[in-house]
Structures are given as C-alpha cells and as structure tokens.
PDB file of C-alpha atoms in Angstrom:
ATOM      1  CA  MET D1294      14.593 -15.302 -10.183  1.00 71.00           C
ATOM      2  CA  ASP D1295      12.388 -18.608 -10.515  1.00 79.00           C
ATOM      3  CA  ALA D1296       9.076 -19.939  -9.195  1.00 83.00           C
ATOM      4  CA  GLU D1297      11.188 -21.599  -6.073  1.00 88.00           C
ATOM      5  CA  GLU D1298      13.686 -18.834  -5.425  1.00 86.00           C
ATOM      6  CA  ARG D1299      10.774 -16.318  -5.061  1.00 89.00           C
ATOM      7  CA  GLU D1300       8.844 -18.351  -2.943  1.00 92.00           C
ATOM      8  CA  LEU D1301      11.753 -19.016  -0.389  1.00 93.00           C
ATOM      9  CA  LEU D1302      12.867 -15.270  -0.430  1.00 92.00           C
ATOM     10  CA  GLU D1303       8.670 -14.226   0.292  1.00 94.00           C
ATOM     11  CA  GLN D1304       8.793 -16.633   3.242  1.00 95.00           C
ATOM     12  CA  THR D1305      12.068 -14.922   4.161  1.00 95.00           C
ATOM     13  CA  LEU D1306      10.673 -11.328   3.770  1.00 96.00           C
ATOM     14  CA  ARG D1307       7.240 -11.989   5.395  1.00 96.00           C
ATOM     15  CA  LYS D1308       9.114 -13.449   8.507  1.00 96.00           C
ATOM     16  CA  THR D1309      11.541 -10.567   8.647  1.00 96.00           C
ATOM     17  CA  MET D1310       8.853  -8.048   8.596  1.00 96.00           C
ATOM     18  CA  SER D1311       6.737  -9.607  10.964  1.00 94.00           C
ATOM     19  CA  GLY D1312       9.963  -9.026  13.265  1.00 91.00           C
ATOM     20  CA  ALA D1313      11.019  -5.806  12.225  1.00 93.00           C
ATOM     21  CA  SER D1314       9.437  -2.436  11.562  1.00 93.00           C
ATOM     22  CA  GLY D1315      11.655   0.951  10.725  1.00 93.00           C
ATOM     23  CA  PRO D1316      14.894   1.486  10.693  1.00 93.00           C
ATOM     24  CA  GLY D1317      15.813  -2.099  12.261  1.00 94.00           C
ATOM     25  CA  LEU D1318      13.947  -4.049   9.263  1.00 96.00           C
ATOM     26  CA  ASP D1319      16.067  -1.149   6.538  1.00 95.00           C
ATOM     27  CA  ALA D1320      18.962  -3.155   8.709  1.00 95.00           C
ATOM     28  CA  SER D1321      17.485  -6.494   8.040  1.00 96.00           C
ATOM     29  CA  LEU D1322      16.520  -5.213   4.340  1.00 96.00           C
ATOM     30  CA  SER D1323      19.554  -4.177   3.444  1.00 95.00           C
ATOM     31  CA  ASP D1324      21.411  -7.783   4.767  1.00 95.00           C
ATOM     32  CA  LEU D1325      18.822  -9.287   2.370  1.00 94.00           C
ATOM     33  CA  GLY D1326      20.325  -7.747  -0.521  1.00 94.00           C
ATOM     34  CA  TRP D1327      17.048  -4.984  -1.014  1.00 95.00           C
ATOM     35  CA  THR D1328      19.896  -2.510  -2.266  1.00 93.00           C
ATOM     36  CA  GLU D1329      20.607  -5.628  -5.425  1.00 94.00           C
ATOM     37  CA  MET D1330      17.852  -6.828  -5.657  1.00 94.00           C
ATOM     38  CA  LEU D1331      16.360  -3.063  -6.240  1.00 94.00           C
ATOM     39  CA  ALA D1332      18.789  -2.461  -9.125  1.00 93.00           C
ATOM     40  CA  GLU D1333      18.898  -6.095 -10.815  1.00 93.00           C
ATOM     41  CA  GLU D1334      15.036  -7.096 -10.539  1.00 93.00           C
ATOM     42  CA  PRO D1335      12.831  -4.291  -9.831  1.00 94.00           C
ATOM     43  CA  GLY D1336      10.395  -6.063 -11.103  1.00 93.00           C
ATOM     44  CA  THR D1337      10.169  -8.965  -8.797  1.00 94.00           C
ATOM     45  CA  ALA D1338      11.734  -6.978  -5.711  1.00 95.00           C
ATOM     46  CA  VAL D1339       9.088  -4.034  -5.441  1.00 97.00           C
ATOM     47  CA  PRO D1340       5.770  -5.589  -6.098  1.00 97.00           C
ATOM     48  CA  LEU D1341       6.787  -8.418  -3.679  1.00 97.00           C
ATOM     49  CA  VAL D1342       8.686  -6.027  -0.774  1.00 97.00           C
ATOM     50  CA  PHE D1343       5.985  -3.133  -0.775  1.00 98.00           C
ATOM     51  CA  ARG D1344       3.272  -6.075  -0.873  1.00 98.00           C
ATOM     52  CA  LEU D1345       4.331  -7.578   1.996  1.00 98.00           C
ATOM     53  CA  LEU D1346       4.862  -4.265   4.417  1.00 98.00           C
ATOM     54  CA  GLY D1347       0.974  -4.130   3.769  1.00 97.00           C
ATOM     55  CA  GLU D1348       0.564  -7.447   4.708  1.00 97.00           C
ATOM     56  CA  THR D1349       2.286  -7.448   7.688  1.00 97.00           C
ATOM     57  CA  GLY D1350       2.115  -3.702   8.861  1.00 95.00           C
ATOM     58  CA  SER D1351       5.348  -2.901   8.843  1.00 96.00           C
ATOM     59  CA  HIS D1352       7.387  -0.177   7.505  1.00 96.00           C
ATOM     60  CA  ALA D1353      10.515   0.827   6.418  1.00 96.00           C
ATOM     61  CA  SER D1354      11.985   3.693   3.998  1.00 95.00           C
ATOM     62  CA  VAL D1355      12.533   1.549   1.179  1.00 96.00           C
ATOM     63  CA  LEU D1356       9.830   3.784  -0.678  1.00 97.00           C
ATOM     64  CA  ASN D1357      12.844   7.281  -0.905  1.00 96.00           C
ATOM     65  CA  ASP D1358      15.122   3.731  -2.809  1.00 96.00           C
ATOM     66  CA  VAL D1359      12.711   3.503  -5.484  1.00 96.00           C
ATOM     67  CA  VAL D1360      12.161   7.269  -5.911  1.00 95.00           C
ATOM     68  CA  MET D1361      16.171   8.024  -5.706  1.00 94.00           C
ATOM     69  CA  ARG D1362      16.752   5.026  -8.502  1.00 94.00           C
ATOM     70  CA  GLU D1363      14.028   6.402 -10.988  1.00 94.00           C
ATOM     71  CA  ALA D1364      15.516   9.915 -10.195  1.00 91.00           C
ATOM     72  CA  GLY D1365      19.233   8.057 -11.032  1.00 90.00           C
ATOM     73  CA  GLY D1366      20.686   9.571  -8.220  1.00 84.00           C
ATOM     74  CA  PRO D1367      22.575   8.279  -5.247  1.00 79.00           C
ATOM     75  CA  PRO D1368      20.880   5.228  -2.668  1.00 77.00           C
ATOM     76  CA  GLY D1369      20.912   6.463   0.410  1.00 83.00           C
ATOM     77  CA  TRP D1370      19.438   9.603   0.032  1.00 88.00           C
ATOM     78  CA  THR D1371      15.814  11.178   1.163  1.00 90.00           C
ATOM     79  CA  PRO D1372      13.669  12.771  -1.138  1.00 92.00           C
ATOM     80  CA  VAL D1373      10.765  15.304  -0.459  1.00 92.00           C
ATOM     81  CA  LEU D1374       7.850  13.947  -2.378  1.00 93.00           C
ATOM     82  CA  PRO D1375       4.396  15.499  -2.490  1.00 94.00           C
ATOM     83  CA  TYR D1376       1.800  14.787  -0.418  1.00 94.00           C
ATOM     84  CA  THR D1377      -2.288  15.519  -0.808  1.00 93.00           C
ATOM     85  CA  GLY D1378      -3.626  18.602   0.059  1.00 89.00           C
ATOM     86  CA  GLY D1379      -0.436  20.871  -1.123  1.00 89.00           C
ATOM     87  CA  LEU D1380       1.635  19.061   1.583  1.00 91.00           C
ATOM     88  CA  TRP D1381       5.469  18.268   1.452  1.00 92.00           C
ATOM     89  CA  VAL D1382       7.197  15.384   3.479  1.00 92.00           C
ATOM     90  CA  GLU D1383      10.063  13.468   4.045  1.00 91.00           C
ATOM     91  CA  TRP D1384      10.090  10.065   5.076  1.00 93.00           C
ATOM     92  CA  ALA D1385      12.346  10.292   7.508  1.00 90.00           C
ATOM     93  CA  ARG D1386      15.382   7.296   7.642  1.00 87.00           C
ATOM     94  CA  ASP D1387      16.233   7.864  11.453  1.00 82.00           C
ATOM     95  CA  GLY D1388      12.590   7.274  12.256  1.00 71.00           C
ATOM     96  CA  HIS D1389      12.410  10.328  13.715  1.00 74.00           C
ATOM     97  CA  THR D1390       9.470  13.035  13.038  1.00 70.00           C
ATOM     98  CA  ASP D1391       9.045  17.023  13.819  1.00 70.00           C
ATOM     99  CA  GLY D1392       6.120  16.039  16.445  1.00 66.00           C
ATOM    100  CA  ARG D1393       3.505  16.930  14.010  1.00 67.00           C
ATOM    101  CA  PRO D1394       3.295  13.033  12.287  1.00 68.00           C
ATOM    102  CA  LEU D1395       0.332  12.793   9.662  1.00 73.00           C
ATOM    103  CA  ASP D1396       0.472   9.207  11.166  1.00 77.00           C
ATOM    104  CA  PRO D1397       2.618   8.513  14.905  1.00 79.00           C
ATOM    105  CA  SER D1398       3.190   4.665  12.946  1.00 85.00           C
ATOM    106  CA  LEU D1399       5.162   6.430   9.973  1.00 91.00           C
ATOM    107  CA  PRO D1400       8.359   8.456   9.827  1.00 91.00           C
ATOM    108  CA  LEU D1401       6.924  10.965   7.657  1.00 91.00           C
ATOM    109  CA  ARG D1402       7.878  14.584   8.691  1.00 88.00           C
ATOM    110  CA  ARG D1403       6.490  17.839   7.048  1.00 88.00           C
ATOM    111  CA  VAL D1404       8.782  19.841   4.937  1.00 87.00           C
ATOM    112  CA  THR D1405       8.271  23.493   3.306  1.00 84.00           C
ATOM    113  CA  ALA D1406      10.430  23.389   0.375  1.00 75.00           C
ATOM    114  CA  GLY D1407       9.205  20.977  -2.552  1.00 70.00           C
ATOM    115  CA  GLY D1408      10.899  18.715  -4.664  1.00 71.00           C
ATOM    116  CA  SER D1409      11.303  18.026  -8.436  1.00 79.00           C
ATOM    117  CA  PHE D1410      11.775  14.308  -8.791  1.00 86.00           C
ATOM    118  CA  PRO D1411      10.153  11.470 -10.802  1.00 91.00           C
ATOM    119  CA  VAL D1412       6.981   9.915  -9.093  1.00 94.00           C
ATOM    120  CA  ALA D1413       5.983   7.116 -11.620  1.00 95.00           C
ATOM    121  CA  GLU D1414       7.875   4.370  -9.890  1.00 96.00           C
ATOM    122  CA  GLY D1415       6.893   5.564  -6.060  1.00 96.00           C
ATOM    123  CA  ARG D1416       3.619   5.654  -7.155  1.00 97.00           C
ATOM    124  CA  ARG D1417       3.633   1.877  -8.641  1.00 97.00           C
ATOM    125  CA  ALA D1418       5.222   0.831  -5.360  1.00 98.00           C
ATOM    126  CA  LEU D1419       2.759   2.686  -3.106  1.00 98.00           C
ATOM    127  CA  GLY D1420       0.003   0.830  -5.278  1.00 98.00           C
ATOM    128  CA  TRP D1421       1.267  -2.360  -3.618  1.00 98.00           C
ATOM    129  CA  TRP D1422       1.404  -1.510  -0.275  1.00 98.00           C
ATOM    130  CA  LEU D1423      -2.071  -0.120  -0.591  1.00 98.00           C
ATOM    131  CA  LEU D1424      -2.570  -3.529  -1.664  1.00 98.00           C
ATOM    132  CA  GLY D1425      -1.224  -5.684   0.968  1.00 98.00           C
ATOM    133  CA  THR D1426      -2.961  -3.408   3.358  1.00 98.00           C
ATOM    134  CA  GLY D1427      -6.447  -4.062   1.836  1.00 98.00           C
ATOM    135  CA  ARG D1428      -6.038  -7.516   1.788  1.00 98.00           C
ATOM    136  CA  ALA D1429      -4.515  -7.413   5.790  1.00 97.00           C
ATOM    137  CA  MET D1430      -7.503  -5.577   6.099  1.00 96.00           C
ATOM    138  CA  LEU D1431      -9.936  -8.323   4.792  1.00 96.00           C
ATOM    139  CA  ALA D1432      -8.507 -10.834   6.408  1.00 96.00           C
ATOM    140  CA  LEU D1433      -8.438  -9.711   9.525  1.00 94.00           C
ATOM    141  CA  ALA D1434     -12.616  -9.264   8.640  1.00 93.00           C
ATOM    142  CA  ARG D1435     -12.882 -12.938   7.453  1.00 93.00           C
ATOM    143  CA  ARG D1436     -11.549 -14.327  10.097  1.00 91.00           C
ATOM    144  CA  HIS D1437     -13.914 -12.274  12.091  1.00 89.00           C
ATOM    145  CA  VAL D1438     -16.922 -13.026  10.248  1.00 88.00           C
ATOM    146  CA  LEU D1439     -16.302 -16.556  10.409  1.00 84.00           C
ATOM    147  CA  ASP D1440     -15.820 -17.206  13.888  1.00 82.00           C
ATOM    148  CA  ARG D1441     -18.194 -14.696  15.762  1.00 78.00           C
ATOM    149  CA  HIS D1442     -22.139 -15.437  15.919  1.00 72.00           C
ATOM    150  CA  GLN D1443     -25.158 -13.162  16.586  1.00 75.00           C
ATOM    151  CA  PHE D1444     -28.654 -13.884  17.386  1.00 76.00           C
ATOM    152  CA  GLY D1445     -27.382 -17.312  16.775  1.00 73.00           C
ATOM    153  CA  ARG D1446     -26.217 -17.379  13.939  1.00 81.00           C
ATOM    154  CA  PRO D1447     -22.127 -17.102  12.584  1.00 80.00           C
ATOM    155  CA  LEU D1448     -21.840 -13.597  11.259  1.00 78.00           C
ATOM    156  CA  SER D1449     -20.789 -15.138   7.723  1.00 75.00           C
ATOM    157  CA  SER D1450     -24.289 -16.182   7.201  1.00 72.00           C
ATOM    158  CA  PHE D1451     -25.634 -12.279   7.040  1.00 81.00           C
ATOM    159  CA  GLN D1452     -25.916 -11.322   3.351  1.00 83.00           C
ATOM    160  CA  THR D1453     -24.837  -7.942   3.302  1.00 86.00           C
ATOM    161  CA  LEU D1454     -21.941  -8.692   5.374  1.00 86.00           C
ATOM    162  CA  ARG D1455     -20.849 -11.713   2.462  1.00 91.00           C
ATOM    163  CA  HIS D1456     -21.723  -9.154  -0.054  1.00 93.00           C
ATOM    164  CA  ARG D1457     -19.649  -6.511   1.652  1.00 93.00           C
ATOM    165  CA  LEU D1458     -16.166  -8.421   1.886  1.00 93.00           C
ATOM    166  CA  ALA D1459     -17.357  -9.733  -1.726  1.00 95.00           C
ATOM    167  CA  GLU D1460     -16.638  -6.399  -2.639  1.00 96.00           C
ATOM    168  CA  THR D1461     -13.927  -5.978  -0.887  1.00 96.00           C
ATOM    169  CA  TYR D1462     -12.120  -8.850  -3.095  1.00 97.00           C
ATOM    170  CA  VAL D1463     -13.362  -7.454  -6.062  1.00 97.00           C
ATOM    171  CA  ALA D1464     -11.962  -4.081  -5.878  1.00 97.00           C
ATOM    172  CA  LEU D1465      -8.606  -5.821  -4.642  1.00 97.00           C
ATOM    173  CA  GLU D1466      -8.050  -8.354  -7.478  1.00 97.00           C
ATOM    174  CA  GLY D1467      -9.394  -5.357  -9.168  1.00 95.00           C
ATOM    175  CA  ALA D1468      -5.997  -3.448  -8.299  1.00 96.00           C
ATOM    176  CA  GLU D1469      -3.808  -5.960  -8.506  1.00 96.00           C
ATOM    177  CA  ALA D1470      -4.625  -6.398 -12.069  1.00 94.00           C
ATOM    178  CA  VAL D1471      -4.445  -3.189 -12.556  1.00 94.00           C
ATOM    179  CA  LEU D1472      -1.004  -2.819 -10.942  1.00 95.00           C
ATOM    180  CA  SER D1473       0.293  -6.088 -13.091  1.00 93.00           C
ATOM    181  CA  ALA D1474      -0.646  -4.659 -16.404  1.00 90.00           C
ATOM    182  CA  ALA D1475       1.156  -1.390 -15.269  1.00 87.00           C
ATOM    183  CA  GLY D1476       3.556  -0.113 -17.693  1.00 83.00           C
ATOM    184  CA  ASP D1477       6.733   2.217 -17.203  1.00 83.00           C
ATOM    185  CA  ASP D1478       5.027   5.497 -18.414  1.00 87.00           C
ATOM    186  CA  ALA D1479       3.404   7.728 -15.558  1.00 90.00           C
ATOM    187  CA  THR D1480       0.020   7.833 -16.643  1.00 90.00           C
ATOM    188  CA  SER D1481       0.121   4.278 -16.415  1.00 91.00           C
ATOM    189  CA  ALA D1482       1.274   4.733 -12.416  1.00 94.00           C
ATOM    190  CA  LEU D1483      -1.183   7.396 -11.585  1.00 94.00           C
ATOM    191  CA  LEU D1484      -4.166   4.730 -13.113  1.00 93.00           C
ATOM    192  CA  ALA D1485      -2.566   2.138 -11.010  1.00 95.00           C
ATOM    193  CA  LYS D1486      -1.851   3.710  -7.774  1.00 97.00           C
ATOM    194  CA  ALA D1487      -5.326   5.443  -8.063  1.00 96.00           C
ATOM    195  CA  ALA D1488      -6.756   1.585  -8.552  1.00 96.00           C
ATOM    196  CA  ALA D1489      -4.958   0.474  -5.559  1.00 97.00           C
ATOM    197  CA  GLY D1490      -6.167   3.710  -2.977  1.00 97.00           C
ATOM    198  CA  ARG D1491      -9.615   3.462  -3.925  1.00 97.00           C
ATOM    199  CA  ALA D1492      -9.877  -0.294  -3.295  1.00 97.00           C
ATOM    200  CA  ALA D1493      -7.860  -0.028   0.068  1.00 97.00           C
ATOM    201  CA  LEU D1494     -10.215   2.693   1.008  1.00 97.00           C
ATOM    202  CA  THR D1495     -12.828  -0.079  -0.272  1.00 97.00           C
ATOM    203  CA  ALA D1496     -11.335  -2.571   1.775  1.00 96.00           C
ATOM    204  CA  ALA D1497     -11.115  -0.359   4.886  1.00 95.00           C
ATOM    205  CA  ARG D1498     -14.820   0.597   4.704  1.00 94.00           C
ATOM    206  CA  HIS D1499     -16.106  -2.360   4.368  1.00 94.00           C
ATOM    207  CA  CYS D1500     -14.235  -4.127   6.651  1.00 93.00           C
ATOM    208  CA  GLN D1501     -14.803  -1.629   9.380  1.00 91.00           C
ATOM    209  CA  GLN D1502     -18.505  -2.408   9.216  1.00 89.00           C
ATOM    210  CA  ALA D1503     -18.300  -6.146   9.306  1.00 88.00           C
ATOM    211  CA  LEU D1504     -15.684  -5.890  12.740  1.00 86.00           C
ATOM    212  CA  GLY D1505     -18.333  -3.213  14.148  1.00 81.00           C
ATOM    213  CA  GLY D1506     -16.807  -1.435  17.105  1.00 75.00           C
ATOM    214  CA  ILE D1507     -14.078  -3.505  18.167  1.00 76.00           C
ATOM    215  CA  GLY D1508     -12.194  -2.510  14.761  1.00 69.00           C
ATOM    216  CA  PHE D1509     -11.844   1.032  16.500  1.00 72.00           C
ATOM    217  CA  THR D1510     -10.278  -0.737  19.506  1.00 77.00           C
ATOM    218  CA  ALA D1511      -6.523  -0.515  20.625  1.00 77.00           C
ATOM    219  CA  GLU D1512      -6.534  -4.137  20.958  1.00 76.00           C
ATOM    220  CA  HIS D1513      -7.420  -4.822  17.358  1.00 82.00           C
ATOM    221  CA  ASP D1514      -4.833  -4.734  14.419  1.00 87.00           C
ATOM    222  CA  LEU D1515      -7.978  -3.375  12.048  1.00 90.00           C
ATOM    223  CA  HIS D1516      -7.899   0.159  12.757  1.00 90.00           C
ATOM    224  CA  ARG D1517      -4.032   0.211  12.281  1.00 92.00           C
ATOM    225  CA  HIS D1518      -4.201  -0.888   8.602  1.00 94.00           C
ATOM    226  CA  VAL D1519      -6.956   1.687   8.180  1.00 94.00           C
ATOM    227  CA  LYS D1520      -5.142   4.377   9.276  1.00 93.00           C
ATOM    228  CA  ARG D1521      -2.343   3.400   7.035  1.00 95.00           C
ATOM    229  CA  ALA D1522      -4.395   2.908   4.432  1.00 96.00           C
ATOM    230  CA  LEU D1523      -5.511   6.616   4.624  1.00 95.00           C
ATOM    231  CA  VAL D1524      -2.380   7.840   5.126  1.00 96.00           C
ATOM    232  CA  LEU D1525      -0.593   6.024   2.132  1.00 97.00           C
ATOM    233  CA  ASP D1526      -3.220   7.197  -0.184  1.00 97.00           C
ATOM    234  CA  GLY D1527      -2.440  10.684  -0.001  1.00 96.00           C
ATOM    235  CA  LEU D1528       1.542  10.053  -0.299  1.00 96.00           C
ATOM    236  CA  LEU D1529       2.164  11.078  -3.970  1.00 96.00           C
ATOM    237  CA  GLY D1530      -1.644  11.522  -4.426  1.00 95.00           C
ATOM    238  CA  SER D1531      -4.181  10.519  -3.145  1.00 96.00           C
ATOM    239  CA  ALA D1532      -6.671   8.180  -5.400  1.00 95.00           C
ATOM    240  CA  ARG D1533      -9.289  11.449  -5.653  1.00 96.00           C
ATOM    241  CA  ASP D1534      -6.861  13.461  -6.674  1.00 95.00           C
ATOM    242  CA  LEU D1535      -5.503  11.292  -9.528  1.00 94.00           C
ATOM    243  CA  THR D1536      -8.897  10.040 -10.633  1.00 93.00           C
ATOM    244  CA  ARG D1537      -9.112  13.618 -11.699  1.00 93.00           C
ATOM    245  CA  GLU D1538      -5.979  14.282 -13.292  1.00 91.00           C
ATOM    246  CA  ALA D1539      -6.769  11.321 -15.331  1.00 88.00           C
ATOM    247  CA  GLY D1540     -10.072  12.873 -15.812  1.00 90.00           C
ATOM    248  CA  ALA D1541      -8.112  15.798 -17.083  1.00 89.00           C
ATOM    249  CA  LEU D1542      -5.482  14.105 -19.247  1.00 84.00           C
ATOM    250  CA  LEU D1543      -8.895  12.814 -20.910  1.00 83.00           C
ATOM    251  CA  LEU D1544     -10.395  15.743 -21.437  1.00 85.00           C
ATOM    252  CA  ARG D1545      -6.932  18.023 -23.272  1.00 85.00           C
ATOM    253  CA  GLU D1546      -5.520  14.393 -25.069  1.00 79.00           C
ATOM    254  CA  GLY D1547      -9.185  13.158 -26.182  1.00 76.00           C
ATOM    255  CA  ARG D1548      -8.848   9.539 -26.130  1.00 69.00           C
ATOM    256  CA  ALA D1549      -8.612   6.843 -23.058  1.00 65.00           C
ATOM    257  CA  PRO D1550      -4.668   4.977 -22.456  1.00 64.00           C
ATOM    258  CA  ARG D1551      -4.615   1.485 -23.069  1.00 66.00           C
ATOM    259  CA  LEU D1552      -3.518  -0.216 -20.253  1.00 60.00           C
ATOM    260  CA  VAL D1553      -3.263  -3.368 -22.385  1.00 58.00           C
ATOM    261  CA  GLU D1554      -3.040  -5.253 -26.079  1.00 56.00           C
ATOM    262  CA  LEU D1555      -5.886  -7.537 -25.915  1.00 46.00           C
TER     263      LEU D1555
END
C-alpha cells in the first residue's frame, strides 16, 4: 500500500468511525475489508485502525481479531482476556454486557474463567488505541485554551497550561516512537503498551486540568476519552503492572532489551 492509498484509506476509515460504533462499525469495517487487511498488511492496518478508534472515540471488536490471529485461531471467535486486578473479560461482539460493565460505553463482559491466548499483538494494538485517545484529549484541550479567556487574557497565554500541554505532547510523541520501534517479541509489546498507557494517563491528567470543571460534564467530550483511557489501560495489563513486569524481567535477565539498533 503506497502513501496515496494509505491516505485514502485513513480518510475513509475516519469518516466511517465518526458515524458508527459497536456492532454497526464492525459491519462497516468488514465491508471495507478489515479481515483481509489484517491478514495481508497487519503492519499498516493495526496502527491505523486502532489509532483512529482512539481519535474518533468509537469502538469495535477488532481486538478480538488481532488476538485470534496471533493465536492462530479462526476469525470471529471471542477470546478471554486478562484485565488488571486479576479480572478476566470478553469483548462481546454482540455489544451486550452482563450488567456490570467496566465502562457503560464499551461491551467488556466480565467472565470467571481465564484464557491462555498470546497477548503481544493485542498489547501493541491497544497501545495505538491509547495513543489515539491521548491525541483526542490533547486536541480538545488545545482548542479550549485557544478559544477561552480568563482575567482578560487567553488561556493559552498562561505558562502553566502551556507546560502541561507541552508535556502531554512529548509523552504522546515518545509513546508513538516506542510503538513504531516495537518488534515482534513479547517484551517489545509489553514496553510499548506501558509507554502508551502512561502517555494516555498523562494526557488525561493534564488535559483535565486545562479544561477545568467543564471537562467533567456530560456536555463535553473530554470525560468520555478520560474514561476510555482508564479502561483500555487496564486491558491486557495496566501501565503500572507492565512496568513492574518489565522491572522483574530486567532483574531476572540482568540486561535491558534493545528496542532500536542505533
């Protein structure tokens, strides 16, 4: 897929995700050839689709397909996935939960039995989703501080807010670099999702400060992205849990893995 084809695909996906979510988006992605893209060009399809899910605030059951592809299982199955705190969940393809959803806007259904599916590819995919969510929050905060005034001055003139948004931007850029450099091994995927989760949580914290009380209201989109970042961070291991796991790996191996050959 060349640059022009990729740009056209991104425009089509963004428009599709802006108008649909859940099972409806699953159907639209299927019509666009998601299964074929995942099989033939996963290096392009996964970062693009999952980043756009974050940026648009939509959701689909595509994580199931990524996990099942790595496991060598048939498409259409629903794997049992680990969640931080010792929980196990399923991403319900039918959009229904068990009445105790982790997030009312996501069809994550709690289950009692654990699974044994490989999660490296899923962690990388979630990393891109978290990155897109972080970028969506940064865009909302940036627009707010450019448009609003306080004490007769634009919010964008306050150094504290500028520093918070700059720190958010740096965290997101760093996470994208880690995701782009991550290899096919489990350790790279672990570190990439940890970096993306930490960056998304940094974005949630700083962007909430930039928007103040309006960011908590149902009338503003920020709170939805904050909630989405918190829930996705816990899926397949939170940033805190994965950082601890990486630390244990360093102690056990006595060396740090090299993500990029310089």
